[in-house]
CSV table of C-alpha atoms and ligand atoms in Angstrom, one decimal:
chain,number,residue,atom,x,y,z
K,17,MET,CA,-35.1,-79.2,82.3
K,18,LYS,CA,-36.6,-80.5,85.9
K,19,TYR,CA,-38.6,-78.1,88.6
K,20,LEU,CA,-38.2,-78.7,91.8
K,21,SER,CA,-40.8,-76.7,94.5
K,22,THR,CA,-39.3,-73.9,96.6
K,23,ARG,CA,-40.6,-76.1,99.7
K,24,GLY,CA,-38.5,-78.7,98.4
K,25,ARG,CA,-40.9,-81.6,99.1
K,26,MET,CA,-42.0,-82.1,96.4
K,27,ALA,CA,-40.2,-84.8,93.1
K,28,PRO,CA,-38.5,-83.3,90.1
K,29,VAL,CA,-41.4,-82.4,87.3
K,30,ARG,CA,-41.0,-80.7,83.6
K,31,PHE,CA,-42.8,-78.2,81.9
K,32,ARG,CA,-45.7,-79.6,80.9
K,33,ASP,CA,-46.5,-81.5,84.7
K,34,VAL,CA,-46.5,-77.9,86.2
K,35,LEU,CA,-48.4,-75.5,82.8
K,36,LEU,CA,-50.9,-76.6,84.6
K,37,GLU,CA,-50.7,-76.6,88.5
K,38,GLY,CA,-51.3,-73.7,90.9
K,39,LEU,CA,-49.5,-74.2,93.6
K,40,ALA,CA,-46.5,-77.2,93.6
K,41,THR,CA,-48.1,-79.4,95.9
K,42,ASP,CA,-46.3,-78.7,100.1
K,43,GLY,CA,-47.9,-75.7,99.0
K,44,GLY,CA,-44.7,-74.4,97.5
K,45,LEU,CA,-43.9,-73.1,94.0
K,46,ALA,CA,-42.5,-74.5,91.4
K,47,VAL,CA,-38.8,-73.0,89.8
K,48,PRO,CA,-36.6,-74.5,87.1
K,49,ASP,CA,-33.4,-76.6,88.5
K,50,ALA,CA,-31.0,-74.0,86.8
K,51,TYR,CA,-31.4,-71.0,85.2
K,52,PRO,CA,-29.8,-71.4,81.7
K,53,ARG,CA,-27.4,-69.0,80.6
K,54,VAL,CA,-27.8,-67.5,77.5
K,55,ASP,CA,-24.8,-64.4,77.2
K,56,ALA,CA,-22.9,-66.5,74.2
K,57,LEU,CA,-27.0,-66.3,73.0
K,58,LEU,CA,-27.6,-62.4,72.7
K,59,ASP,CA,-25.9,-61.2,69.9
K,60,ARG,CA,-27.8,-64.2,67.7
K,61,TRP,CA,-31.1,-63.3,69.8
K,62,ARG,CA,-31.0,-59.1,69.6
K,63,GLY,CA,-32.4,-59.8,65.8
K,64,LEU,CA,-34.7,-62.3,66.0
K,65,ALA,CA,-38.6,-61.2,65.5
K,66,TYR,CA,-40.6,-61.6,68.9
K,67,ALA,CA,-42.9,-64.5,67.9
K,68,ASP,CA,-38.7,-66.4,67.4
K,69,LEU,CA,-37.1,-65.0,70.2
K,70,ALA,CA,-40.1,-66.2,72.5
K,71,THR,CA,-40.0,-70.0,71.1
K,72,GLU,CA,-35.9,-69.8,72.3
K,73,VAL,CA,-36.6,-69.1,75.7
K,74,LEU,CA,-39.6,-71.1,75.9
K,75,ALA,CA,-37.7,-74.0,74.2
K,76,LEU,CA,-35.6,-74.1,77.2
K,77,TYR,CA,-38.3,-73.8,80.2
K,78,ALA,CA,-40.0,-76.5,77.8
K,79,ASP,CA,-37.6,-78.8,76.8
K,80,ASP,CA,-40.6,-81.7,76.9
K,81,TYR,CA,-42.7,-79.8,74.8
K,82,PRO,CA,-42.5,-80.9,71.0
K,83,ARG,CA,-40.6,-78.3,69.9
K,84,ALA,CA,-42.4,-77.4,65.9
K,85,GLU,CA,-45.8,-77.2,68.2
K,86,LEU,CA,-44.4,-74.4,70.2
K,87,ALA,CA,-42.3,-72.6,67.6
K,88,ARG,CA,-46.3,-73.0,66.0
K,89,LEU,CA,-48.3,-72.3,68.4
K,90,VAL,CA,-46.1,-68.8,70.3
K,91,ALA,CA,-46.1,-68.2,66.0
K,92,ALA,CA,-49.7,-67.9,66.2
K,93,THR,CA,-50.4,-66.5,69.6
K,94,TYR,CA,-47.6,-62.9,68.3
K,95,THR,CA,-49.3,-61.7,65.7
K,96,SER,CA,-49.7,-58.3,64.3
K,97,ALA,CA,-53.8,-58.9,64.7
K,98,VAL,CA,-53.7,-59.5,68.0
K,99,PHE,CA,-51.3,-57.1,69.3
K,100,GLY,CA,-51.1,-54.1,67.0
K,101,SER,CA,-47.6,-53.7,65.5
K,102,ASP,CA,-45.1,-56.4,64.0
K,103,ALA,CA,-43.0,-56.0,67.6
K,104,ILE,CA,-45.4,-56.7,69.9
K,105,THR,CA,-44.5,-54.7,72.7
K,106,PRO,CA,-42.5,-51.4,71.2
K,107,VAL,CA,-40.4,-49.1,72.9
K,108,ALA,CA,-41.4,-45.3,72.7
K,109,GLN,CA,-38.8,-42.4,74.0
K,110,LEU,CA,-40.6,-40.0,76.9
K,111,GLU,CA,-37.1,-38.7,78.0
K,112,PRO,CA,-33.5,-39.0,76.4
K,113,GLY,CA,-32.9,-42.0,77.9
K,114,LEU,CA,-35.8,-43.0,79.4
K,115,HIS,CA,-38.2,-45.4,77.4
K,116,LEU,CA,-41.8,-47.0,77.4
K,117,LEU,CA,-41.9,-50.6,77.0
K,118,GLN,CA,-45.4,-51.2,75.5
K,119,LEU,CA,-47.0,-53.9,77.1
K,120,SER,CA,-50.5,-53.7,76.6
K,121,GLN,CA,-51.5,-53.6,72.9
K,122,GLY,CA,-52.9,-57.0,73.2
K,123,PRO,CA,-56.4,-57.5,73.4
K,124,THR,CA,-57.9,-56.0,76.4
K,125,LEU,CA,-55.5,-53.6,76.9
K,126,ALA,CA,-53.4,-54.8,80.0
K,127,PHE,CA,-49.3,-56.1,80.5
K,128,LYS,CA,-50.7,-59.4,81.5
K,129,ASP,CA,-52.8,-60.6,78.1
K,130,ILE,CA,-48.6,-61.2,76.2
K,131,ALA,CA,-48.7,-63.9,78.9
K,132,MET,CA,-52.4,-64.7,79.5
K,133,GLN,CA,-52.5,-65.3,75.8
K,134,LEU,CA,-49.6,-67.5,75.2
K,135,LEU,CA,-51.4,-69.7,78.3
K,136,GLY,CA,-54.8,-70.4,76.5
K,137,GLY,CA,-52.5,-71.9,72.7
K,138,LEU,CA,-50.4,-73.9,75.8
K,139,PHE,CA,-53.9,-75.4,77.7
K,140,GLU,CA,-55.9,-76.4,74.6
K,141,THR,CA,-52.9,-78.1,73.2
K,142,GLU,CA,-52.0,-80.4,76.5
K,143,LEU,CA,-55.3,-80.3,77.6
K,144,ALA,CA,-55.7,-82.4,73.9
K,145,HIS,CA,-52.6,-84.2,74.1
K,146,ARG,CA,-53.3,-85.6,77.0
K,147,GLY,CA,-57.3,-86.4,76.7
K,148,GLN,CA,-58.9,-84.0,79.7
K,149,SER,CA,-60.4,-80.7,80.6
K,150,ILE,CA,-60.1,-78.5,83.0
K,151,ASN,CA,-62.1,-76.1,85.5
K,152,ILE,CA,-60.2,-72.7,85.6
K,153,LEU,CA,-61.8,-71.0,89.0
K,154,GLY,CA,-60.3,-67.9,89.6
K,155,ALA,CA,-61.4,-64.3,91.6
K,156,THR,CA,-60.0,-61.3,89.9
K,157,SER,CA,-60.4,-57.6,90.6
K,158,GLY,CA,-60.4,-56.3,87.1
K,159,ASP,CA,-57.9,-56.7,85.0
K,160,THR,CA,-57.2,-60.6,85.4
K,161,GLY,CA,-59.9,-61.9,84.2
K,162,SER,CA,-60.4,-60.3,81.5
K,163,ALA,CA,-57.1,-61.2,80.3
K,164,ALA,CA,-58.1,-65.0,81.4
K,165,GLU,CA,-61.6,-64.5,80.3
K,166,VAL,CA,-60.5,-62.7,76.1
K,167,ALA,CA,-57.4,-66.0,76.6
K,168,LEU,CA,-60.2,-68.6,77.5
K,169,ARG,CA,-63.2,-67.7,75.3
K,170,GLY,CA,-63.9,-70.4,73.5
K,171,ARG,CA,-61.4,-73.0,73.2
K,172,SER,CA,-62.2,-76.7,73.9
K,173,ARG,CA,-61.7,-78.8,76.9
K,174,VAL,CA,-61.5,-75.4,78.9
K,175,ARG,CA,-64.7,-73.1,81.3
K,176,VAL,CA,-63.2,-70.1,82.8
K,177,PHE,CA,-65.9,-69.9,86.1
K,178,MET,CA,-64.1,-66.3,87.2
K,179,LEU,CA,-65.4,-64.6,90.7
K,180,SER,CA,-65.7,-60.4,90.6
K,181,PRO,CA,-67.0,-58.4,93.4
K,182,ALA,CA,-70.4,-57.3,91.7
K,183,GLY,CA,-69.9,-53.4,91.4
K,184,ARG,CA,-66.1,-52.9,92.5
K,185,MET,CA,-64.9,-52.6,89.1
K,186,SER,CA,-64.5,-50.2,86.7
K,187,ALA,CA,-67.5,-49.9,84.0
K,188,PHE,CA,-65.3,-50.4,81.4
K,189,GLN,CA,-63.9,-53.9,83.4
K,190,ARG,CA,-67.3,-55.2,83.7
K,191,ALA,CA,-68.4,-55.0,80.1
K,192,GLN,CA,-64.9,-56.0,79.0
K,193,MET,CA,-65.8,-59.8,81.0
K,194,TYR,CA,-69.6,-59.3,80.9
K,195,SER,CA,-69.4,-58.8,77.6
K,196,LEU,CA,-68.7,-62.6,76.7
K,197,GLN,CA,-70.7,-64.7,74.9
K,198,ASP,CA,-68.5,-67.9,75.0
K,199,ALA,CA,-70.9,-70.7,76.6
K,200,ASN,CA,-67.4,-71.8,78.2
K,201,ILE,CA,-67.5,-68.6,79.7
K,202,PHE,CA,-68.7,-67.8,83.6
K,203,ASN,CA,-69.2,-64.3,85.2
K,204,LEU,CA,-69.8,-64.9,88.5
K,205,ALA,CA,-71.3,-61.2,89.7
K,206,ILE,CA,-70.0,-61.8,93.5
K,207,ASP,CA,-71.8,-59.8,96.1
K,208,GLY,CA,-69.1,-58.6,98.7
K,209,SER,CA,-65.0,-57.7,98.3
K,210,PHE,CA,-62.0,-58.7,96.1
K,211,ASP,CA,-60.8,-60.8,99.4
K,212,ASP,CA,-64.7,-62.6,99.5
K,213,CYS,CA,-63.6,-63.7,95.7
K,214,GLN,CA,-60.5,-65.0,96.6
K,215,ASP,CA,-61.6,-66.4,100.3
K,216,ILE,CA,-64.3,-68.4,98.5
K,217,VAL,CA,-61.7,-69.6,95.9
K,218,LYS,CA,-58.9,-70.7,98.1
K,219,ALA,CA,-61.3,-72.7,100.0
K,220,ILE,CA,-62.4,-74.7,97.3
K,221,GLY,CA,-59.1,-75.1,96.2
K,222,SER,CA,-57.9,-76.4,99.9
K,223,ASP,CA,-60.4,-79.2,99.2
K,224,LEU,CA,-57.8,-81.3,97.7
K,225,GLN,CA,-60.4,-84.3,96.8
K,226,PHE,CA,-63.2,-81.9,95.6
K,227,LYS,CA,-60.1,-80.3,93.3
K,228,ARG,CA,-59.4,-83.2,91.7
K,229,GLU,CA,-62.7,-84.3,91.6
K,230,HIS,CA,-63.5,-81.5,89.0
K,231,ARG,CA,-60.2,-81.1,87.9
K,232,LEU,CA,-59.8,-77.8,88.6
K,233,GLY,CA,-57.4,-75.4,87.3
K,234,ALA,CA,-55.7,-72.6,88.0
K,235,VAL,CA,-54.4,-69.7,86.0
K,236,ASN,CA,-53.1,-66.7,88.3
K,237,SER,CA,-49.9,-65.0,88.5
K,238,ILE,CA,-48.3,-67.9,90.4
K,239,ASN,CA,-48.6,-70.3,86.7
K,240,TRP,CA,-44.8,-70.7,86.0
K,241,ALA,CA,-45.9,-70.2,82.3
K,242,ARG,CA,-47.2,-66.8,82.2
K,243,ILE,CA,-43.5,-65.8,84.4
K,244,VAL,CA,-41.9,-67.2,81.6
K,245,ALA,CA,-44.0,-65.9,79.2
K,246,GLN,CA,-42.9,-62.5,80.0
K,247,VAL,CA,-39.4,-62.7,80.8
K,248,VAL,CA,-39.0,-62.6,76.6
K,249,TYR,CA,-40.3,-59.3,76.3
K,250,TYR,CA,-36.9,-57.4,78.6
K,251,PHE,CA,-34.3,-59.2,76.5
K,252,ARG,CA,-36.7,-57.3,73.4
K,253,GLY,CA,-36.7,-54.6,75.9
K,254,TYR,CA,-32.9,-54.6,76.3
K,255,PHE,CA,-32.1,-55.5,72.1
K,256,ALA,CA,-34.3,-52.0,71.5
K,257,VAL,CA,-32.5,-49.5,73.6
K,258,THR,CA,-29.2,-50.7,73.2
K,259,GLY,CA,-29.1,-50.6,69.6
K,260,PRO,CA,-28.9,-53.4,66.4
K,261,GLU,CA,-25.0,-53.5,66.8
K,262,PRO,CA,-23.4,-56.5,69.0
K,263,ALA,CA,-20.3,-54.1,69.9
K,264,GLN,CA,-23.6,-52.3,72.5
K,265,ALA,CA,-24.3,-56.0,73.8
K,266,ARG,CA,-22.4,-55.9,76.7
K,267,GLN,CA,-24.0,-51.6,77.7
K,268,PRO,CA,-26.4,-52.1,81.1
K,269,VAL,CA,-29.4,-51.1,80.8
K,270,ASP,CA,-31.8,-50.6,83.9
K,271,PHE,CA,-36.1,-51.6,83.9
K,272,CYS,CA,-38.2,-50.3,86.5
K,273,VAL,CA,-41.5,-52.1,86.9
K,274,PRO,CA,-45.0,-51.4,88.7
K,275,SER,CA,-45.5,-53.7,91.0
K,276,GLY,CA,-47.9,-55.9,93.0
K,277,ASN,CA,-47.7,-59.7,93.1
K,278,PHE,CA,-44.2,-59.5,92.1
K,279,GLY,CA,-44.9,-61.6,88.5
K,280,ASN,CA,-43.4,-59.2,85.8
K,281,VAL,CA,-40.5,-58.4,88.1
K,282,LEU,CA,-39.3,-61.5,88.7
K,283,ALA,CA,-39.4,-62.2,84.4
K,284,GLY,CA,-36.8,-59.5,85.1
K,285,TRP,CA,-34.9,-61.6,87.6
K,286,ILE,CA,-34.7,-63.9,85.9
K,287,ALA,CA,-33.9,-62.7,82.8
K,288,ARG,CA,-30.6,-60.9,84.4
K,289,GLN,CA,-29.5,-65.0,85.5
K,290,MET,CA,-29.7,-65.6,82.6
K,291,GLY,CA,-27.5,-63.6,81.9
K,292,LEU,CA,-29.5,-60.3,80.3
K,293,PRO,CA,-26.8,-56.9,81.4
K,294,ILE,CA,-30.2,-55.7,83.3
K,295,GLY,CA,-28.1,-53.5,85.7
K,296,ARG,CA,-30.7,-52.6,88.4
K,297,LEU,CA,-34.1,-53.6,88.5
K,298,VAL,CA,-36.6,-51.4,89.7
K,299,VAL,CA,-39.4,-52.1,91.7
K,300,ALA,CA,-42.2,-49.2,91.7
K,301,THR,CA,-45.6,-49.7,94.5
K,302,ASN,CA,-47.8,-47.5,95.4
K,303,GLU,CA,-49.4,-47.2,99.1
K,304,ASN,CA,-49.6,-50.6,99.4
K,305,ASP,CA,-45.8,-50.6,99.5
K,306,VAL,CA,-44.4,-54.2,100.9
K,307,LEU,CA,-42.2,-55.0,98.2
K,308,HIS,CA,-40.4,-50.9,99.0
K,309,GLU,CA,-40.5,-51.8,102.3
K,310,PHE,CA,-38.4,-54.7,102.1
K,311,PHE,CA,-35.7,-54.1,99.4
K,312,SER,CA,-34.9,-50.6,102.0
K,313,THR,CA,-35.3,-52.4,104.8
K,314,GLY,CA,-34.5,-55.6,104.3
K,315,THR,CA,-38.0,-56.8,106.0
K,316,TYR,CA,-41.2,-58.3,104.0
K,317,ARG,CA,-44.0,-57.7,106.0
K,318,VAL,CA,-47.3,-58.9,105.1
K,319,ARG,CA,-50.5,-56.6,105.9
K,320,GLY,CA,-53.9,-57.7,106.0
K,321,GLY,CA,-57.1,-56.8,104.5
K,322,ALA,CA,-58.1,-54.6,106.5
K,323,GLN,CA,-54.9,-52.7,105.1
K,324,THR,CA,-54.8,-52.8,102.3
K,325,GLN,CA,-55.4,-49.8,100.6
K,326,VAL,CA,-58.0,-49.4,97.9
K,327,THR,CA,-55.9,-46.8,95.0
K,328,SER,CA,-56.2,-45.3,91.9
K,329,SER,CA,-53.7,-48.2,90.7
K,330,PRO,CA,-56.0,-50.7,92.1
K,331,SER,CA,-53.9,-53.2,90.5
K,332,MET,CA,-51.6,-53.1,92.3
K,333,ASP,CA,-53.2,-53.3,95.4
K,334,ILE,CA,-51.6,-56.2,97.1
K,335,SER,CA,-51.6,-56.9,100.7
K,336,LYS,CA,-48.5,-60.0,99.5
K,337,ALA,CA,-46.7,-60.9,97.0
K,338,SER,CA,-47.5,-64.4,96.0
K,339,ASN,CA,-44.3,-65.1,93.9
K,340,PHE,CA,-42.2,-63.0,96.0
K,341,GLU,CA,-40.9,-66.1,97.3
K,342,ARG,CA,-39.3,-67.2,93.8
K,343,PHE,CA,-37.2,-65.0,94.4
K,344,VAL,CA,-36.5,-65.0,98.5
K,345,PHE,CA,-35.8,-68.8,97.3
K,346,ASP,CA,-32.3,-67.7,95.0
K,347,ILE,CA,-31.3,-64.8,97.6
K,348,VAL,CA,-31.4,-67.5,100.2
K,349,GLY,CA,-28.9,-69.6,98.1
K,350,ARG,CA,-31.7,-71.7,97.3
K,351,ASP,CA,-31.9,-74.4,100.7
K,352,ALA,CA,-35.6,-75.0,100.8
K,353,ASP,CA,-35.2,-75.3,104.9
K,354,VAL,CA,-34.5,-72.0,105.5
K,355,LEU,CA,-37.4,-70.5,102.6
K,356,ARG,CA,-39.7,-72.8,104.9
K,357,GLU,CA,-38.0,-71.6,107.6
K,358,LEU,CA,-38.6,-67.5,106.7
K,359,TRP,CA,-42.7,-68.1,105.9
K,360,TRP,CA,-43.4,-70.0,108.7
K,361,GLN,CA,-42.3,-66.5,110.4
K,362,VAL,CA,-44.7,-65.0,107.6
K,363,ASP,CA,-47.4,-67.2,108.5
K,364,THR,CA,-46.6,-67.6,112.2
K,365,ARG,CA,-45.9,-63.7,113.0
K,366,GLY,CA,-46.8,-61.5,109.8
K,367,SER,CA,-43.1,-60.8,108.7
K,368,PHE,CA,-39.6,-62.1,108.6
K,369,THR,CA,-36.3,-59.6,108.0
K,370,LEU,CA,-33.0,-60.6,106.2
K,371,HIS,CA,-31.1,-57.6,107.8
K,372,GLY,CA,-28.5,-58.8,109.8
K,373,THR,CA,-28.8,-62.8,108.6
K,374,PRO,CA,-25.9,-63.8,105.4
K,375,PHE,CA,-28.6,-63.4,102.9
K,376,ALA,CA,-28.6,-59.4,103.8
K,377,ALA,CA,-26.0,-58.8,101.4
K,378,ALA,CA,-27.8,-61.3,98.3
K,379,VAL,CA,-30.4,-58.6,98.8
K,380,ALA,CA,-27.8,-55.6,98.6
K,381,GLY,CA,-25.9,-57.9,95.1
K,382,SER,CA,-29.5,-58.6,94.0
K,383,GLY,CA,-29.5,-55.5,91.8
K,384,PHE,CA,-33.5,-54.7,93.2
K,385,ALA,CA,-34.1,-50.4,94.1
K,386,SER,CA,-37.0,-49.6,94.8
K,387,GLY,CA,-39.6,-46.5,94.7
K,388,ARG,CA,-42.8,-45.9,95.8
K,389,SER,CA,-45.4,-43.6,94.6
K,390,THR,CA,-48.8,-41.5,95.8
K,391,HIS,CA,-52.0,-40.9,94.4
K,392,ALA,CA,-51.1,-37.3,94.2
K,393,ASP,CA,-47.1,-38.1,92.4
K,394,ARG,CA,-49.8,-39.8,90.2
K,395,LEU,CA,-51.9,-37.0,88.9
K,396,ALA,CA,-48.9,-35.5,88.3
K,397,THR,CA,-46.4,-37.5,86.6
K,398,ILE,CA,-49.4,-38.2,83.8
K,399,ARG,CA,-49.9,-34.5,83.8
K,400,ALA,CA,-45.8,-33.8,83.3
K,401,GLN,CA,-46.4,-36.7,80.7
K,402,TYR,CA,-48.9,-35.2,78.5
K,403,ALA,CA,-47.1,-31.9,78.5
K,404,ARG,CA,-44.0,-33.0,78.0
K,405,ASN,CA,-45.5,-35.0,74.6
K,406,GLY,CA,-48.8,-35.8,74.8
K,407,ARG,CA,-48.9,-39.4,76.1
K,408,ILE,CA,-51.6,-40.1,78.9
K,409,LEU,CA,-49.9,-43.4,81.0
K,410,ASP,CA,-52.1,-45.8,82.6
K,411,PRO,CA,-52.1,-44.5,86.8
K,412,HIS,CA,-49.7,-47.8,87.4
K,413,THR,CA,-47.6,-46.9,84.0
K,414,ALA,CA,-47.2,-43.0,86.0
K,415,ASP,CA,-46.2,-45.2,89.2
K,416,GLY,CA,-43.6,-46.9,87.6
K,417,VAL,CA,-42.5,-43.5,85.8
K,418,LYS,CA,-42.0,-41.4,88.9
K,419,VAL,CA,-40.2,-44.1,90.4
K,420,ALA,CA,-38.2,-44.3,87.1
K,421,ARG,CA,-37.2,-40.7,87.4
K,422,GLU,CA,-36.2,-40.9,91.0
K,423,GLN,CA,-34.1,-43.8,89.8
K,424,ARG,CA,-32.1,-42.7,86.7
K,425,ARG,CA,-29.1,-43.4,86.5
K,426,PRO,CA,-26.0,-41.1,84.8
K,427,GLY,CA,-25.2,-42.8,81.3
K,428,ILE,CA,-27.9,-46.3,81.9
K,429,PRO,CA,-30.9,-46.1,80.3
K,430,MET,CA,-33.5,-46.9,82.1
K,431,VAL,CA,-36.7,-48.4,79.8
K,432,CYS,CA,-40.5,-48.7,82.0
K,433,LEU,CA,-42.8,-50.7,81.3
K,434,GLU,CA,-46.4,-50.1,80.5
K,435,THR,CA,-49.1,-52.4,82.6
K,436,ALA,CA,-51.8,-50.7,81.0
K,437,LEU,CA,-53.7,-48.5,78.4
K,438,PRO,CA,-55.5,-45.0,80.0
K,439,ALA,CA,-58.9,-46.3,78.5
K,440,LYS,CA,-59.4,-48.9,81.4
K,441,PHE,CA,-59.6,-46.2,84.0
K,442,ALA,CA,-61.1,-43.4,82.9
K,443,GLU,CA,-62.4,-41.1,85.9
K,444,THR,CA,-58.3,-41.3,86.7
K,445,ILE,CA,-56.8,-39.7,83.6
K,446,ARG,CA,-59.9,-37.3,84.4
K,447,GLU,CA,-59.3,-36.5,87.4
K,448,ALA,CA,-55.1,-35.6,86.3
K,449,LEU,CA,-56.1,-34.2,82.9
K,450,GLY,CA,-59.8,-32.9,82.7
K,451,ARG,CA,-60.3,-35.0,79.9
K,452,ASP,CA,-61.2,-38.6,79.1
K,453,PRO,CA,-58.2,-41.0,77.8
K,454,GLU,CA,-58.7,-42.0,73.5
K,455,ARG,CA,-60.2,-45.8,73.6
K,456,PRO,CA,-58.8,-48.0,71.0
K,457,ALA,CA,-61.7,-48.2,68.1
K,458,ALA,CA,-62.5,-52.0,69.0
K,459,PHE,CA,-64.0,-50.9,73.0
K,460,ARG,CA,-65.7,-47.8,71.5
K,461,ASP,CA,-68.9,-48.5,72.4
K,462,ILE,CA,-68.4,-51.9,74.9
K,463,GLU,CA,-71.1,-50.7,78.0
K,464,SER,CA,-73.4,-50.7,75.5
K,465,LEU,CA,-73.2,-53.9,74.5
K,466,PRO,CA,-75.5,-57.3,76.2
K,467,GLN,CA,-73.8,-58.2,79.5
K,468,ARG,CA,-73.9,-62.3,80.9
K,469,CYS,CA,-72.9,-62.4,84.3
K,470,THR,CA,-74.7,-64.4,87.0
K,471,PRO,CA,-75.9,-62.4,90.4
K,472,PHE,CA,-74.2,-64.2,93.2
K,473,PRO,CA,-73.8,-64.3,97.6
K,474,ALA,CA,-70.6,-64.2,98.9
K,475,ASP,CA,-71.0,-68.3,99.8
K,476,THR,CA,-68.3,-71.2,98.8
K,477,ALA,CA,-70.9,-73.8,99.8
K,478,GLN,CA,-73.0,-72.2,96.9
K,479,VAL,CA,-69.9,-71.5,94.2
K,480,ARG,CA,-69.0,-75.5,95.2
K,481,GLN,CA,-72.6,-76.6,94.0
K,482,PHE,CA,-72.7,-74.1,90.7
K,483,LEU,CA,-69.8,-75.4,89.9
K,484,GLU,CA,-70.7,-78.7,90.6
K,485,GLU,CA,-73.5,-78.1,88.5
K,486,HIS,CA,-71.4,-76.4,85.2
K,487,ALA,CA,-68.4,-78.2,85.0
K,488,ASN,CA,-66.7,-79.9,82.6
C,23,PLP,C1,-51.5,-57.2,87.2
C,23,PLP,C2,-51.4,-56.1,87.7
C,23,PLP,C3,-49.8,-55.2,87.2
C,23,PLP,C4,-48.9,-56.0,88.5
C,23,PLP,O1,-48.2,-56.8,88.6
C,23,PLP,P1,-48.0,-58.1,89.5
C,23,PLP,O2,-46.9,-59.1,88.0
C,23,PLP,O3,-48.8,-58.4,89.7
C,23,PLP,O4,-46.6,-57.0,89.9
C,23,PLP,C5,-49.4,-52.9,87.9
C,23,PLP,N1,-50.2,-52.7,86.8
C,23,PLP,C6,-51.3,-53.6,85.8
C,23,PLP,C7,-51.6,-52.9,84.7
C,23,PLP,C8,-51.3,-55.3,85.9
C,23,PLP,O5,-52.8,-55.7,85.7
């Protein structure tokens, strides 16, 4: 398997080359040169345990990685000790025909753990092979930072420098990150917003010489290995709702995905391209509806920071969807010239449209649908599901369930992806239900643990200085 850039100006590389990278060298995103078709394997894959299935999927995309090592790493990652059950991603029924694929049973209670935990192992092994070390620089508004830190804590050859907006995360999210005492984790609590944090990371990352000199890496949602790890649970979800019988093999199943940076649902698109009979992929957005706008009008219009609303499903508060470029690359027939032209339009006038172009038919035929959910919808959905089956949904998952119910089709199972547990977002749960969500035992007193972070001004030069002093 070779990897190309969506912008078409990178010599083909292998999985192990893209593993540690963020953007491709030409500013695009790495994509495989083809999606392997697995139609003929579905009956065999149906009965596999999670780790075995993950090894099969990963081996297709990481065929330069020694298979035995991959299998060992995957088996060490997807354990019931870390994810709470042998199923790893169990499926629950919310209503007849409407299912919840539970992806948030990992150590930080959000779906990002599934990919990030694997990435930790892949990084460590690859760096040992190369005899190198890496310094991960990132910005977080909450979920990504804790998932990355928990996955990378205590790993040799890796240091993590995470910028977070001081005072703007929930007490729970703060505790999840700042209570880590590992010497390789550096939390910089920036006196500013998430956008300030992100701007600092971008400014430092665009200085290629500094980046090389200090071996800076990223684990943000454009990381290709994260996407591949997420492909696995679409297969699991599909098999879980279609039952053990191969006779059901071609039954279409729809998936609904609470979306922000388009990483999670992109994995579904890839699973579909590989031959998994996914009917529709439904993108659920909150009030920040960049993606819903695209799938309902054909126009992709990014927003400025000032037009990005702060909502009660904060992990979906995005102004542009970084992984969307990989999907559009497929839609335009993998023509990098067309792709570059479209992103030039985004950079210069903030939008492009495929409406009325030859590519509109490809979008219409892609199987994508979308919907939007607001704060009031979120609260109503949390209340309704709690009344119906005693289950408390987190606000992001509630956005998904709201849209999934609107988009259901008769006779076709709908699977909504659970992207976090409600314990992370107690305030919204209290507003909806007048009670606190339950907390897994391991988190009972997390806010009272000693915390360790460095208060920091929103100043790029000082962050650079800190990296010079503390990087590996
Ligand atoms: C990251 C995140 C999302 C958005 O996922 P994308 O892959 O960025 O689309 C949704 N919900 C929660 C809880 C998240 O942490």
